[in-house]
Amino acid sequence: MAQNKVVLITGASRGIGRAIALAFAEPGSAVILNYRSGSEAAEKTAEAVRQGGAQAVLCPFDVAQPEAVKAAFKDITDTFGRLDVLVNNAGITRDNIFPRLKESDWDDVLAVNLKGVFLCCQAAMRPMLKQRFGRIITITSVVGFTGNAGQCNYAAAKAGIMGLTRSLAREVISRNITVNAVAPGYIETEMTQALSEEARRALLEQIPAGRTGTPEEVAAAVRFLASDEAGYITGQVLHVNGGMYMG
Ligand code: NDP
């Protein structure tokens, strides 16, 4: 499905991004792995992608920095001549109860989780419009739909992704570019390891499946939306949450 496709995944060094990178690791594909600073983890992911038979390229930049994003996308299109799939996966949390939420925590989370998506989508437009093909998939979150105490900044950014996804989807489907989102529930990664045992137990009680999800289960949804077969699906969100929320 992704044969001979050029795929860029942001935040691909570990966690869900790593699983997404591996889902695209097949002969003929070029998988470009973005991250901000975790080179060691990114190199391990690249090695695993190469074992799958794909070309793997490390591409560190901060998705929230406009000039860095522009330069990276220019490098990618100069090198590969195209960009078929963009997966906006990079994300951070800076949780706190609302009265104590610092302005800098609001700004940082919105900068990476929402503005970063805007910057990468806009930079992807040039190659995708030119080649009249593209698949953009952004990782939002169940909390963008349900809200979550202690995550006003994160939930606002994740909900914002849906407005961007639906609007951009309407603009570019005539050029054969689809724009969709995947909304994971509670997935075991470093991001969720920070949760207390108590918070973890409370979360599990809300999941009808009775278990947390895996990064590979999220990656499978992304892989489907990136496929040629998904060309008539746009502006949608695919929930991967064990029944935690049914939109
Ligand atoms: P992790 O914290 O495990 O990994 C985050 C990745 O994003 C790392 O590769 C990190 O790179 C990269 N990153 C962070 N900030 C930047 C930046 N400014 N520029 C470029 N890369 C950056 O997160 P998860 O794998 O858990 O989450 C991945 C996505 O899934 C996020 O968008 C998250 O919000 C979403 N999600 C996760 C859920 C979960 O339960 N885990 C649930 C719902 C949504 P580096 O190490 O170099 O900083």
PDB file of C-alpha atoms and ligand atoms in Angstrom:
ATOM      1  CA  MET A   1       0.000   0.000   0.000  1.00  0.00           C
ATOM      2  CA  ALA A   2       2.725   2.470   0.889  1.00  0.00           C
ATOM      3  CA  GLN A   3       5.072   1.175  -1.778  1.00  0.00           C
ATOM      4  CA  ASN A   4       7.327   3.860  -3.171  1.00  0.00           C
ATOM      5  CA  LYS A   5       5.717   6.398  -0.886  1.00  0.00           C
ATOM      6  CA  VAL A   6       7.604   9.148   0.911  1.00  0.00           C
ATOM      7  CA  VAL A   7       6.270   9.388   4.462  1.00  0.00           C
ATOM      8  CA  LEU A   8       7.119  11.982   7.131  1.00  0.00           C
ATOM      9  CA  ILE A   9       6.189  11.272  10.737  1.00  0.00           C
ATOM     10  CA  THR A  10       6.693  13.943  13.384  1.00  0.00           C
ATOM     11  CA  GLY A  11       7.658  12.796  16.877  1.00  0.00           C
ATOM     12  CA  ALA A  12       8.750   9.450  15.488  1.00  0.00           C
ATOM     13  CA  SER A  13      11.596   8.663  17.876  1.00  0.00           C
ATOM     14  CA  ARG A  14       9.472   6.777  20.409  1.00  0.00           C
ATOM     15  CA  GLY A  15       5.979   5.836  21.538  1.00  0.00           C
ATOM     16  CA  ILE A  16       3.134   6.054  19.025  1.00  0.00           C
ATOM     17  CA  GLY A  17       5.305   7.797  16.421  1.00  0.00           C
ATOM     18  CA  ARG A  18       7.786   4.930  16.458  1.00  0.00           C
ATOM     19  CA  ALA A  19       4.985   2.384  15.918  1.00  0.00           C
ATOM     20  CA  ILE A  20       3.650   4.484  13.029  1.00  0.00           C
ATOM     21  CA  ALA A  21       7.110   4.593  11.448  1.00  0.00           C
ATOM     22  CA  LEU A  22       7.363   0.800  11.686  1.00  0.00           C
ATOM     23  CA  ALA A  23       3.918   0.414  10.121  1.00  0.00           C
ATOM     24  CA  PHE A  24       5.285   2.120   6.990  1.00  0.00           C
ATOM     25  CA  ALA A  25       8.513   0.114   6.946  1.00  0.00           C
ATOM     26  CA  GLU A  26       8.342  -1.831   3.710  1.00  0.00           C
ATOM     27  CA  PRO A  27      10.538  -2.091   0.656  1.00  0.00           C
ATOM     28  CA  GLY A  28      10.247   0.896  -1.665  1.00  0.00           C
ATOM     29  CA  SER A  29       9.095   3.360   0.984  1.00  0.00           C
ATOM     30  CA  ALA A  30      11.121   6.213   2.407  1.00  0.00           C
ATOM     31  CA  VAL A  31      10.282   6.903   6.043  1.00  0.00           C
ATOM     32  CA  ILE A  32      11.427  10.264   7.368  1.00  0.00           C
ATOM     33  CA  LEU A  33      11.647  10.338  11.142  1.00  0.00           C
ATOM     34  CA  ASN A  34      11.243  13.678  12.845  1.00  0.00           C
ATOM     35  CA  TYR A  35      11.884  14.287  16.552  1.00  0.00           C
ATOM     36  CA  ARG A  36      13.175  17.192  18.586  1.00  0.00           C
ATOM     37  CA  SER A  37      16.145  15.996  20.617  1.00  0.00           C
ATOM     38  CA  GLY A  38      16.049  12.273  21.359  1.00  0.00           C
ATOM     39  CA  SER A  39      18.631  11.192  18.744  1.00  0.00           C
ATOM     40  CA  GLU A  40      19.468   7.875  20.408  1.00  0.00           C
ATOM     41  CA  ALA A  41      15.852   6.663  20.386  1.00  0.00           C
ATOM     42  CA  ALA A  42      15.374   8.011  16.854  1.00  0.00           C
ATOM     43  CA  GLU A  43      18.417   6.106  15.591  1.00  0.00           C
ATOM     44  CA  LYS A  44      17.004   2.882  17.091  1.00  0.00           C
ATOM     45  CA  THR A  45      13.677   3.502  15.375  1.00  0.00           C
ATOM     46  CA  ALA A  46      15.482   4.197  12.088  1.00  0.00           C
ATOM     47  CA  GLU A  47      17.358   0.919  12.384  1.00  0.00           C
ATOM     48  CA  ALA A  48      14.101  -0.979  12.956  1.00  0.00           C
ATOM     49  CA  VAL A  49      12.537   0.744   9.922  1.00  0.00           C
ATOM     50  CA  ARG A  50      15.534  -0.268   7.787  1.00  0.00           C
ATOM     51  CA  GLN A  51      15.115  -3.868   8.936  1.00  0.00           C
ATOM     52  CA  GLY A  52      11.607  -3.700   7.483  1.00  0.00           C
ATOM     53  CA  GLY A  53      13.169  -2.896   4.123  1.00  0.00           C
ATOM     54  CA  ALA A  54      12.368   0.814   3.885  1.00  0.00           C
ATOM     55  CA  GLN A  55      14.761   3.711   3.625  1.00  0.00           C
ATOM     56  CA  ALA A  56      14.897   5.602   6.950  1.00  0.00           C
ATOM     57  CA  VAL A  57      16.089   9.185   7.312  1.00  0.00           C
ATOM     58  CA  LEU A  58      16.450  11.151  10.537  1.00  0.00           C
ATOM     59  CA  CYS A  59      15.074  14.670  10.348  1.00  0.00           C
ATOM     60  CA  PRO A  60      15.284  16.462  13.699  1.00  0.00           C
ATOM     61  CA  PHE A  61      13.464  19.779  14.008  1.00  0.00           C
ATOM     62  CA  ASP A  62      11.070  21.500  16.382  1.00  0.00           C
ATOM     63  CA  VAL A  63       7.595  21.442  14.806  1.00  0.00           C
ATOM     64  CA  ALA A  64       6.774  24.698  16.598  1.00  0.00           C
ATOM     65  CA  GLN A  65       9.596  26.647  14.891  1.00  0.00           C
ATOM     66  CA  PRO A  66       8.420  28.032  11.527  1.00  0.00           C
ATOM     67  CA  GLU A  67      11.874  28.466   9.980  1.00  0.00           C
ATOM     68  CA  ALA A  68      13.002  24.991  11.049  1.00  0.00           C
ATOM     69  CA  VAL A  69       9.834  23.456   9.585  1.00  0.00           C
ATOM     70  CA  LYS A  70      10.259  25.290   6.267  1.00  0.00           C
ATOM     71  CA  ALA A  71      13.909  24.274   5.978  1.00  0.00           C
ATOM     72  CA  ALA A  72      13.159  20.619   6.770  1.00  0.00           C
ATOM     73  CA  PHE A  73      10.357  20.351   4.205  1.00  0.00           C
ATOM     74  CA  LYS A  74      12.574  21.994   1.599  1.00  0.00           C
ATOM     75  CA  ASP A  75      15.300  19.424   2.313  1.00  0.00           C
ATOM     76  CA  ILE A  76      12.777  16.594   2.028  1.00  0.00           C
ATOM     77  CA  THR A  77      11.373  17.734  -1.305  1.00  0.00           C
ATOM     78  CA  ASP A  78      14.864  18.532  -2.650  1.00  0.00           C
ATOM     79  CA  THR A  79      15.977  15.008  -1.722  1.00  0.00           C
ATOM     80  CA  PHE A  80      12.941  12.909  -2.596  1.00  0.00           C
ATOM     81  CA  GLY A  81      11.106  15.111  -5.107  1.00  0.00           C
ATOM     82  CA  ARG A  82       7.786  14.463  -3.361  1.00  0.00           C
ATOM     83  CA  LEU A  83       5.978  13.946  -0.060  1.00  0.00           C
ATOM     84  CA  ASP A  84       3.057  11.522  -0.046  1.00  0.00           C
ATOM     85  CA  VAL A  85       2.121  11.115   3.598  1.00  0.00           C
ATOM     86  CA  LEU A  86       2.440  13.524   6.528  1.00  0.00           C
ATOM     87  CA  VAL A  87       1.646  12.164   9.984  1.00  0.00           C
ATOM     88  CA  ASN A  88       1.433  14.932  12.598  1.00  0.00           C
ATOM     89  CA  ASN A  89       2.156  12.957  15.743  1.00  0.00           C
ATOM     90  CA  ALA A  90       4.539  15.119  17.819  1.00  0.00           C
ATOM     91  CA  GLY A  91       2.887  16.224  21.025  1.00  0.00           C
ATOM     92  CA  ILE A  92       3.600  17.247  24.600  1.00  0.00           C
ATOM     93  CA  THR A  93       1.671  17.611  27.850  1.00  0.00           C
ATOM     94  CA  ARG A  94       2.033  20.249  30.581  1.00  0.00           C
ATOM     95  CA  ASP A  95      -0.795  19.255  32.910  1.00  0.00           C
ATOM     96  CA  ASN A  96      -2.123  21.246  35.838  1.00  0.00           C
ATOM     97  CA  ILE A  97      -5.461  22.117  37.374  1.00  0.00           C
ATOM     98  CA  PHE A  98      -6.868  25.198  35.692  1.00  0.00           C
ATOM     99  CA  PRO A  99      -6.297  27.827  38.431  1.00  0.00           C
ATOM    100  CA  ARG A 100      -2.621  26.843  38.438  1.00  0.00           C
ATOM    101  CA  LEU A 101      -2.127  26.441  34.717  1.00  0.00           C
ATOM    102  CA  LYS A 102       0.751  28.722  33.769  1.00  0.00           C
ATOM    103  CA  GLU A 103       0.520  30.873  30.654  1.00  0.00           C
ATOM    104  CA  SER A 104       3.796  29.316  29.499  1.00  0.00           C
ATOM    105  CA  ASP A 105       2.258  25.823  29.818  1.00  0.00           C
ATOM    106  CA  TRP A 106      -0.684  26.967  27.704  1.00  0.00           C
ATOM    107  CA  ASP A 107       1.646  28.513  25.106  1.00  0.00           C
ATOM    108  CA  ASP A 108       4.037  25.549  24.918  1.00  0.00           C
ATOM    109  CA  VAL A 109       1.287  22.965  24.453  1.00  0.00           C
ATOM    110  CA  LEU A 110      -0.580  25.037  21.871  1.00  0.00           C
ATOM    111  CA  ALA A 111       2.700  25.764  20.057  1.00  0.00           C
ATOM    112  CA  VAL A 112       3.698  22.118  19.624  1.00  0.00           C
ATOM    113  CA  ASN A 113       0.313  20.373  19.489  1.00  0.00           C
ATOM    114  CA  LEU A 114      -1.651  22.836  17.343  1.00  0.00           C
ATOM    115  CA  LYS A 115       0.601  25.438  15.718  1.00  0.00           C
ATOM    116  CA  GLY A 116       3.071  22.667  14.883  1.00  0.00           C
ATOM    117  CA  VAL A 117       0.322  20.873  12.985  1.00  0.00           C
ATOM    118  CA  PHE A 118      -0.568  24.071  11.111  1.00  0.00           C
ATOM    119  CA  LEU A 119       3.070  24.690  10.170  1.00  0.00           C
ATOM    120  CA  CYS A 120       3.682  21.133   8.957  1.00  0.00           C
ATOM    121  CA  CYS A 121       0.394  20.954   7.023  1.00  0.00           C
ATOM    122  CA  GLN A 122       1.145  24.255   5.310  1.00  0.00           C
ATOM    123  CA  ALA A 123       4.682  23.177   4.431  1.00  0.00           C
ATOM    124  CA  ALA A 124       3.313  19.913   3.012  1.00  0.00           C
ATOM    125  CA  MET A 125       0.953  21.754   0.674  1.00  0.00           C
ATOM    126  CA  ARG A 126       3.520  22.697  -1.944  1.00  0.00           C
ATOM    127  CA  PRO A 127       4.636  19.129  -2.803  1.00  0.00           C
ATOM    128  CA  MET A 128       1.190  17.607  -2.304  1.00  0.00           C
ATOM    129  CA  LEU A 129      -0.642  20.176  -4.459  1.00  0.00           C
ATOM    130  CA  LYS A 130       2.023  19.853  -7.131  1.00  0.00           C
ATOM    131  CA  GLN A 131       1.854  16.067  -7.278  1.00  0.00           C
ATOM    132  CA  ARG A 132      -1.945  16.058  -6.827  1.00  0.00           C
ATOM    133  CA  PHE A 133      -1.753  13.444  -4.150  1.00  0.00           C
ATOM    134  CA  GLY A 134      -1.450  13.544  -0.398  1.00  0.00           C
ATOM    135  CA  ARG A 135      -2.467  11.939   2.847  1.00  0.00           C
ATOM    136  CA  ILE A 136      -2.362  14.021   6.025  1.00  0.00           C
ATOM    137  CA  ILE A 137      -3.142  12.305   9.308  1.00  0.00           C
ATOM    138  CA  THR A 138      -2.967  14.100  12.644  1.00  0.00           C
ATOM    139  CA  ILE A 139      -2.962  12.441  16.046  1.00  0.00           C
ATOM    140  CA  THR A 140      -5.523  14.137  18.237  1.00  0.00           C
ATOM    141  CA  SER A 141      -6.829  12.572  21.482  1.00  0.00           C
ATOM    142  CA  VAL A 142      -9.981  11.330  23.140  1.00  0.00           C
ATOM    143  CA  VAL A 143      -9.653  14.257  25.547  1.00  0.00           C
ATOM    144  CA  GLY A 144     -10.173  16.671  22.662  1.00  0.00           C
ATOM    145  CA  PHE A 145     -13.722  15.264  22.584  1.00  0.00           C
ATOM    146  CA  THR A 146     -14.474  14.530  26.230  1.00  0.00           C
ATOM    147  CA  GLY A 147     -12.319  17.116  27.983  1.00  0.00           C
ATOM    148  CA  ASN A 148     -10.125  16.117  30.908  1.00  0.00           C
ATOM    149  CA  ALA A 149      -9.656  17.781  34.272  1.00  0.00           C
ATOM    150  CA  GLY A 150      -6.077  19.038  34.495  1.00  0.00           C
ATOM    151  CA  GLN A 151      -5.595  19.166  30.721  1.00  0.00           C
ATOM    152  CA  CYS A 152      -7.349  22.373  29.560  1.00  0.00           C
ATOM    153  CA  ASN A 153      -4.365  23.342  27.408  1.00  0.00           C
ATOM    154  CA  TYR A 154      -3.892  19.876  25.900  1.00  0.00           C
ATOM    155  CA  ALA A 155      -7.619  19.288  25.281  1.00  0.00           C
ATOM    156  CA  ALA A 156      -7.974  22.722  23.648  1.00  0.00           C
ATOM    157  CA  ALA A 157      -5.099  21.970  21.276  1.00  0.00           C
ATOM    158  CA  LYS A 158      -6.430  18.505  20.453  1.00  0.00           C
ATOM    159  CA  ALA A 159      -9.961  19.842  19.824  1.00  0.00           C
ATOM    160  CA  GLY A 160      -8.447  22.597  17.665  1.00  0.00           C
ATOM    161  CA  ILE A 161      -6.878  19.935  15.467  1.00  0.00           C
ATOM    162  CA  MET A 162     -10.373  18.810  14.450  1.00  0.00           C
ATOM    163  CA  GLY A 163     -11.344  22.295  13.201  1.00  0.00           C
ATOM    164  CA  LEU A 164      -8.155  22.508  11.187  1.00  0.00           C
ATOM    165  CA  THR A 165      -8.580  18.960   9.852  1.00  0.00           C
ATOM    166  CA  ARG A 166     -12.155  19.479   8.680  1.00  0.00           C
ATOM    167  CA  SER A 167     -11.486  22.882   7.104  1.00  0.00           C
ATOM    168  CA  LEU A 168      -8.321  21.854   5.289  1.00  0.00           C
ATOM    169  CA  ALA A 169     -10.024  18.642   4.151  1.00  0.00           C
ATOM    170  CA  ARG A 170     -12.663  20.735   2.379  1.00  0.00           C
ATOM    171  CA  GLU A 171     -10.003  22.902   0.714  1.00  0.00           C
ATOM    172  CA  VAL A 172      -7.834  20.184  -0.748  1.00  0.00           C
ATOM    173  CA  ILE A 173      -9.900  17.081  -1.516  1.00  0.00           C
ATOM    174  CA  SER A 174     -10.363  18.322  -5.096  1.00  0.00           C
ATOM    175  CA  ARG A 175      -6.577  17.867  -5.459  1.00  0.00           C
ATOM    176  CA  ASN A 176      -6.718  14.284  -4.212  1.00  0.00           C
ATOM    177  CA  ILE A 177      -5.345  15.214  -0.792  1.00  0.00           C
ATOM    178  CA  THR A 178      -7.152  13.765   2.220  1.00  0.00           C
ATOM    179  CA  VAL A 179      -6.901  15.182   5.736  1.00  0.00           C
ATOM    180  CA  ASN A 180      -7.986  13.057   8.682  1.00  0.00           C
ATOM    181  CA  ALA A 181      -7.321  12.549  12.373  1.00  0.00           C
ATOM    182  CA  VAL A 182      -6.814   9.569  14.638  1.00  0.00           C
ATOM    183  CA  ALA A 183      -7.930   9.968  18.255  1.00  0.00           C
ATOM    184  CA  PRO A 184      -6.259   7.490  20.591  1.00  0.00           C
ATOM    185  CA  GLY A 185      -7.657   6.776  24.018  1.00  0.00           C
ATOM    186  CA  TYR A 186      -5.254   5.641  26.684  1.00  0.00           C
ATOM    187  CA  ILE A 187      -2.116   4.195  25.092  1.00  0.00           C
ATOM    188  CA  GLU A 188       0.919   2.899  27.009  1.00  0.00           C
ATOM    189  CA  THR A 189       3.852   5.193  26.172  1.00  0.00           C
ATOM    190  CA  GLU A 190       6.309   7.421  28.040  1.00  0.00           C
ATOM    191  CA  MET A 191       3.661  10.159  27.921  1.00  0.00           C
ATOM    192  CA  THR A 192       1.233   8.114  30.030  1.00  0.00           C
ATOM    193  CA  GLN A 193       3.897   6.621  32.309  1.00  0.00           C
ATOM    194  CA  ALA A 194       3.853   9.909  34.195  1.00  0.00           C
ATOM    195  CA  LEU A 195       0.349   9.105  35.524  1.00  0.00           C
ATOM    196  CA  SER A 196      -0.060   8.081  39.158  1.00  0.00           C
ATOM    197  CA  GLU A 197      -1.310   4.563  39.994  1.00  0.00           C
ATOM    198  CA  GLU A 198      -4.559   6.095  41.212  1.00  0.00           C
ATOM    199  CA  ALA A 199      -5.108   8.049  37.980  1.00  0.00           C
ATOM    200  CA  ARG A 200      -4.253   4.920  35.989  1.00  0.00           C
ATOM    201  CA  ARG A 201      -6.831   2.817  37.868  1.00  0.00           C
ATOM    202  CA  ALA A 202      -9.516   5.489  37.432  1.00  0.00           C
ATOM    203  CA  LEU A 203      -8.797   5.621  33.704  1.00  0.00           C
ATOM    204  CA  LEU A 204      -8.989   1.857  33.277  1.00  0.00           C
ATOM    205  CA  GLU A 205     -12.450   1.871  34.838  1.00  0.00           C
ATOM    206  CA  GLN A 206     -13.615   4.118  31.982  1.00  0.00           C
ATOM    207  CA  ILE A 207     -12.458   1.751  29.236  1.00  0.00           C
ATOM    208  CA  PRO A 208     -15.056  -0.868  28.209  1.00  0.00           C
ATOM    209  CA  ALA A 209     -12.282  -2.984  26.659  1.00  0.00           C
ATOM    210  CA  GLY A 210     -10.799  -3.262  30.159  1.00  0.00           C
ATOM    211  CA  ARG A 211      -7.255  -2.565  28.972  1.00  0.00           C
ATOM    212  CA  THR A 212      -5.050   0.162  27.622  1.00  0.00           C
ATOM    213  CA  GLY A 213      -4.263   0.376  23.918  1.00  0.00           C
ATOM    214  CA  THR A 214      -0.953  -0.239  22.203  1.00  0.00           C
ATOM    215  CA  PRO A 215       0.972   2.125  19.919  1.00  0.00           C
ATOM    216  CA  GLU A 216       0.622  -0.529  17.186  1.00  0.00           C
ATOM    217  CA  GLU A 217      -3.178  -0.300  17.372  1.00  0.00           C
ATOM    218  CA  VAL A 218      -2.987   3.439  16.731  1.00  0.00           C
ATOM    219  CA  ALA A 219      -0.462   2.905  13.933  1.00  0.00           C
ATOM    220  CA  ALA A 220      -2.809   0.488  12.158  1.00  0.00           C
ATOM    221  CA  ALA A 221      -5.499   3.183  11.965  1.00  0.00           C
ATOM    222  CA  VAL A 222      -2.995   5.693  10.583  1.00  0.00           C
ATOM    223  CA  ARG A 223      -1.779   3.161   8.046  1.00  0.00           C
ATOM    224  CA  PHE A 224      -5.325   2.610   6.817  1.00  0.00           C
ATOM    225  CA  LEU A 225      -6.049   6.335   6.417  1.00  0.00           C
ATOM    226  CA  ALA A 226      -2.782   6.695   4.483  1.00  0.00           C
ATOM    227  CA  SER A 227      -3.660   3.917   2.074  1.00  0.00           C
ATOM    228  CA  ASP A 228      -4.820   4.376  -1.499  1.00  0.00           C
ATOM    229  CA  GLU A 229      -8.030   2.569  -0.491  1.00  0.00           C
ATOM    230  CA  ALA A 230      -8.923   5.390   1.923  1.00  0.00           C
ATOM    231  CA  GLY A 231      -8.995   8.028  -0.826  1.00  0.00           C
ATOM    232  CA  TYR A 232     -12.697   8.834  -0.336  1.00  0.00           C
ATOM    233  CA  ILE A 233     -12.354   9.377   3.437  1.00  0.00           C
ATOM    234  CA  THR A 234     -11.575  12.944   4.436  1.00  0.00           C
ATOM    235  CA  GLY A 235     -12.251  15.335   7.332  1.00  0.00           C
ATOM    236  CA  GLN A 236     -12.888  12.381   9.629  1.00  0.00           C
ATOM    237  CA  VAL A 237     -11.656  11.222  12.971  1.00  0.00           C
ATOM    238  CA  LEU A 238     -10.991   7.563  13.660  1.00  0.00           C
ATOM    239  CA  HIS A 239     -11.281   6.767  17.378  1.00  0.00           C
ATOM    240  CA  VAL A 240      -8.928   4.088  18.736  1.00  0.00           C
ATOM    241  CA  ASN A 241      -9.943   3.875  22.377  1.00  0.00           C
ATOM    242  CA  GLY A 242     -11.399   0.507  23.413  1.00  0.00           C
ATOM    243  CA  GLY A 243     -14.874   2.035  23.633  1.00  0.00           C
ATOM    244  CA  MET A 244     -13.861   4.815  26.046  1.00  0.00           C
ATOM    245  CA  TYR A 245     -15.688   7.381  23.911  1.00  0.00           C
ATOM    246  CA  MET A 246     -18.006   6.745  20.977  1.00  0.00           C
ATOM    247  CA  GLY A 247     -18.367   9.806  18.773  1.00  0.00           C
TER     248      GLY A 247
HETATM  249  P1  NDP B   1       5.822  10.446  23.641  1.00  0.00           P
HETATM  250  O1  NDP B   1       6.014  11.488  24.692  1.00  0.00           O
HETATM  251  O2  NDP B   1       6.151   9.041  23.955  1.00  0.00           O
HETATM  252  O3  NDP B   1       6.637  10.871  22.303  1.00  0.00           O
HETATM  253  C1  NDP B   1       6.519  12.171  21.812  1.00  0.00           C
HETATM  254  C2  NDP B   1       7.315  12.314  20.545  1.00  0.00           C
HETATM  255  O4  NDP B   1       7.130  13.662  20.072  1.00  0.00           O
HETATM  256  C3  NDP B   1       8.811  12.113  20.713  1.00  0.00           C
HETATM  257  O5  NDP B   1       9.329  11.538  19.546  1.00  0.00           O
HETATM  258  C4  NDP B   1       9.315  13.551  20.857  1.00  0.00           C
HETATM  259  O6  NDP B   1      10.658  13.711  20.428  1.00  0.00           O
HETATM  260  C5  NDP B   1       8.409  14.269  19.882  1.00  0.00           C
HETATM  261  N1  NDP B   1       8.302  15.722  20.119  1.00  0.00           N
HETATM  262  C6  NDP B   1       7.871  16.360  21.219  1.00  0.00           C
HETATM  263  N2  NDP B   1       7.900  17.682  21.025  1.00  0.00           N
HETATM  264  C7  NDP B   1       8.362  17.888  19.762  1.00  0.00           C
HETATM  265  C8  NDP B   1       8.610  19.034  18.959  1.00  0.00           C
HETATM  266  N3  NDP B   1       8.406  20.263  19.433  1.00  0.00           N
HETATM  267  N4  NDP B   1       9.073  18.861  17.697  1.00  0.00           N
HETATM  268  C9  NDP B   1       9.284  17.620  17.200  1.00  0.00           C
HETATM  269  N5  NDP B   1       9.069  16.491  17.908  1.00  0.00           N
HETATM  270  C10 NDP B   1       8.612  16.630  19.170  1.00  0.00           C
HETATM  271  O7  NDP B   1       4.291  10.617  23.175  1.00  0.00           O
HETATM  272  P2  NDP B   1       3.214   9.536  22.678  1.00  0.00           P
HETATM  273  O8  NDP B   1       3.834   8.591  21.743  1.00  0.00           O
HETATM  274  O9  NDP B   1       2.476   9.044  23.848  1.00  0.00           O
HETATM  275  O10 NDP B   1       2.193  10.503  21.897  1.00  0.00           O
HETATM  276  C11 NDP B   1       2.262  10.715  20.494  1.00  0.00           C
HETATM  277  C12 NDP B   1       1.040  11.528  20.085  1.00  0.00           C
HETATM  278  O11 NDP B   1      -0.148  10.829  20.461  1.00  0.00           O
HETATM  279  C13 NDP B   1       0.944  12.897  20.751  1.00  0.00           C
HETATM  280  O12 NDP B   1       0.416  13.839  19.845  1.00  0.00           O
HETATM  281  C14 NDP B   1      -0.032  12.666  21.886  1.00  0.00           C
HETATM  282  O13 NDP B   1      -0.676  13.844  22.274  1.00  0.00           O
HETATM  283  C15 NDP B   1      -0.974  11.675  21.230  1.00  0.00           C
HETATM  284  N6  NDP B   1      -1.755  10.880  22.154  1.00  0.00           N
HETATM  285  C16 NDP B   1      -1.153  10.010  23.042  1.00  0.00           C
HETATM  286  C17 NDP B   1      -1.923   9.251  23.886  1.00  0.00           C
HETATM  287  C18 NDP B   1      -1.339   8.277  24.853  1.00  0.00           C
HETATM  288  O14 NDP B   1      -2.117   7.684  25.628  1.00  0.00           O
HETATM  289  N7  NDP B   1      -0.036   8.055  24.872  1.00  0.00           N
HETATM  290  C19 NDP B   1      -3.376   9.347  23.876  1.00  0.00           C
HETATM  291  C20 NDP B   1      -3.908  10.278  22.910  1.00  0.00           C
HETATM  292  C21 NDP B   1      -3.111  11.000  22.104  1.00  0.00           C
HETATM  293  P3  NDP B   1      11.850  14.056  21.500  1.00  0.00           P
HETATM  294  O15 NDP B   1      11.974  12.862  22.385  1.00  0.00           O
HETATM  295  O16 NDP B   1      13.040  14.288  20.663  1.00  0.00           O
HETATM  296  O17 NDP B   1      11.353  15.280  22.241  1.00  0.00           O
END
